[in-house]
mmCIF file of C-alpha atoms in Angstrom:
data_model
loop_
_atom_site.group_PDB
_atom_site.id
_atom_site.type_symbol
_atom_site.label_atom_id
_atom_site.label_comp_id
_atom_site.label_asym_id
_atom_site.label_seq_id
_atom_site.Cartn_x
_atom_site.Cartn_y
_atom_site.Cartn_z
ATOM 1 C CA UNK A 18 110.482 105.151 79.449
ATOM 2 C CA UNK A 19 113.644 105.705 80.902
ATOM 3 C CA UNK A 20 116.382 103.437 81.867
ATOM 4 C CA UNK A 21 117.366 102.678 85.902
ATOM 5 C CA UNK A 22 120.923 102.572 87.081
ATOM 6 C CA UNK A 23 120.566 98.699 87.343
ATOM 7 C CA UNK A 24 119.740 98.816 83.540
ATOM 8 C CA UNK A 25 116.125 97.736 83.451
ATOM 9 C CA UNK A 26 113.121 100.037 82.300
ATOM 10 C CA UNK A 27 111.412 102.820 84.544
ATOM 11 C CA UNK A 28 107.640 103.782 84.045
ATOM 12 C CA UNK A 29 105.575 106.890 84.857
ATOM 13 C CA UNK A 30 103.159 105.757 87.757
ATOM 14 C CA UNK A 31 100.765 108.866 89.184
ATOM 15 C CA UNK A 32 100.309 107.307 92.739
ATOM 16 C CA UNK A 33 100.536 108.472 96.264
ATOM 17 C CA UNK A 34 103.528 109.574 97.563
ATOM 18 C CA UNK A 35 104.717 109.583 101.520
ATOM 19 C CA UNK A 36 106.850 112.683 102.869
ATOM 20 C CA UNK A 37 108.775 111.549 106.130
ATOM 21 C CA UNK A 38 108.748 114.228 108.858
ATOM 22 C CA UNK A 39 110.643 114.358 112.275
ATOM 23 C CA UNK A 40 106.896 116.390 113.849
ATOM 24 C CA UNK A 41 105.597 114.445 116.781
ATOM 25 C CA UNK A 42 102.191 113.011 115.871
ATOM 26 C CA UNK A 43 102.625 113.829 112.185
ATOM 27 C CA UNK A 44 105.278 110.978 111.083
ATOM 28 C CA UNK A 45 104.175 110.873 107.264
ATOM 29 C CA UNK A 46 102.374 113.264 104.976
ATOM 30 C CA UNK A 47 100.690 110.767 101.990
ATOM 31 C CA UNK A 48 100.235 113.326 98.847
ATOM 32 C CA UNK A 49 97.919 111.786 96.402
ATOM 33 C CA UNK A 50 98.308 111.948 92.729
ATOM 34 C CA UNK A 51 102.132 112.483 92.433
ATOM 35 C CA UNK A 52 104.267 111.705 89.303
ATOM 36 C CA UNK A 53 107.556 109.542 89.681
ATOM 37 C CA UNK A 54 109.049 106.852 88.006
ATOM 38 C CA UNK A 55 109.430 103.338 89.088
ATOM 39 C CA UNK A 56 111.869 100.962 88.036
ATOM 40 C CA UNK A 57 110.300 97.155 86.967
ATOM 41 C CA UNK A 58 113.261 95.565 87.826
ATOM 42 C CA UNK A 59 114.639 96.965 91.242
ATOM 43 C CA UNK A 60 111.734 98.704 91.939
ATOM 44 C CA UNK A 61 113.947 102.299 92.702
ATOM 45 C CA UNK A 62 111.025 105.269 92.592
ATOM 46 C CA UNK A 63 112.838 108.702 91.195
ATOM 47 C CA UNK A 64 110.102 111.760 91.248
ATOM 48 C CA UNK A 65 109.783 113.595 88.243
ATOM 49 C CA UNK A 66 111.291 117.210 88.136
ATOM 50 C CA UNK A 67 108.078 119.293 88.759
ATOM 51 C CA UNK A 68 106.917 116.519 91.492
ATOM 52 C CA UNK A 69 110.054 116.877 93.212
ATOM 53 C CA UNK A 70 110.018 120.845 93.329
ATOM 54 C CA UNK A 71 106.625 120.181 95.123
ATOM 55 C CA UNK A 72 107.361 117.726 97.618
ATOM 56 C CA UNK A 73 110.232 119.934 98.296
ATOM 57 C CA UNK A 74 108.305 122.737 99.043
ATOM 58 C CA UNK A 75 106.012 120.826 101.150
ATOM 59 C CA UNK A 76 108.566 119.616 103.011
ATOM 60 C CA UNK A 77 110.779 122.869 103.906
ATOM 61 C CA UNK A 78 107.557 124.890 104.338
ATOM 62 C CA UNK A 79 105.813 122.092 107.044
ATOM 63 C CA UNK A 80 109.680 121.317 108.619
ATOM 64 C CA UNK A 81 110.234 125.312 108.765
ATOM 65 C CA UNK A 82 106.672 126.413 109.966
ATOM 66 C CA UNK A 83 105.223 123.915 111.921
ATOM 67 C CA UNK A 84 108.111 121.933 113.762
ATOM 68 C CA UNK A 85 110.202 125.127 114.204
ATOM 69 C CA UNK A 86 107.154 126.614 116.137
ATOM 70 C CA UNK A 87 106.471 123.738 118.371
ATOM 71 C CA UNK A 88 110.399 123.400 119.381
ATOM 72 C CA UNK A 89 109.849 126.781 120.317
ATOM 73 C CA UNK A 90 106.592 126.501 121.960
ATOM 74 C CA UNK A 91 107.785 124.071 124.830
ATOM 75 C CA UNK A 92 104.835 124.771 127.004
ATOM 76 C CA UNK A 93 102.278 123.209 124.184
ATOM 77 C CA UNK A 94 101.428 120.168 124.201
ATOM 78 C CA UNK A 95 102.151 117.616 121.615
ATOM 79 C CA UNK A 96 98.330 117.509 120.803
ATOM 80 C CA UNK A 97 98.362 120.812 120.224
ATOM 81 C CA UNK A 98 101.535 120.800 118.144
ATOM 82 C CA UNK A 99 100.554 117.847 115.789
ATOM 83 C CA UNK A 100 96.863 119.192 114.509
ATOM 84 C CA UNK A 101 98.195 120.886 111.309
ATOM 85 C CA UNK A 102 96.311 119.369 108.671
ATOM 86 C CA UNK A 103 97.842 118.826 104.932
ATOM 87 C CA UNK A 104 95.008 121.326 103.608
ATOM 88 C CA UNK A 105 97.178 123.812 104.981
ATOM 89 C CA UNK A 106 99.795 122.914 102.385
ATOM 90 C CA UNK A 107 97.095 123.376 99.510
ATOM 91 C CA UNK A 108 96.342 126.585 100.029
ATOM 92 C CA UNK A 109 99.731 127.659 100.382
ATOM 93 C CA UNK A 110 100.493 126.373 96.793
ATOM 94 C CA UNK A 111 96.773 126.833 95.575
ATOM 95 C CA UNK A 112 96.165 123.253 94.835
#
């Protein structure tokens, strides 16, 4: 266990983690089995170092490859731009 800024102890949890995006139709990506530490007093969550790298990589890949492409394609509808699946990430990172 580690100590939080509020003075409470935090414990390691393996659970779902939500990434918020700015992409129309895909506002959130929910990842399963992500390790993070949560304070027992204030409830603040902090990702472990390896989980943080993984989440940052997914977020940057998703925002760069899918959000920028959908911005450039003004002719395509929102339904076509939002048809990307989370499985694309797992193929990319071979998880």
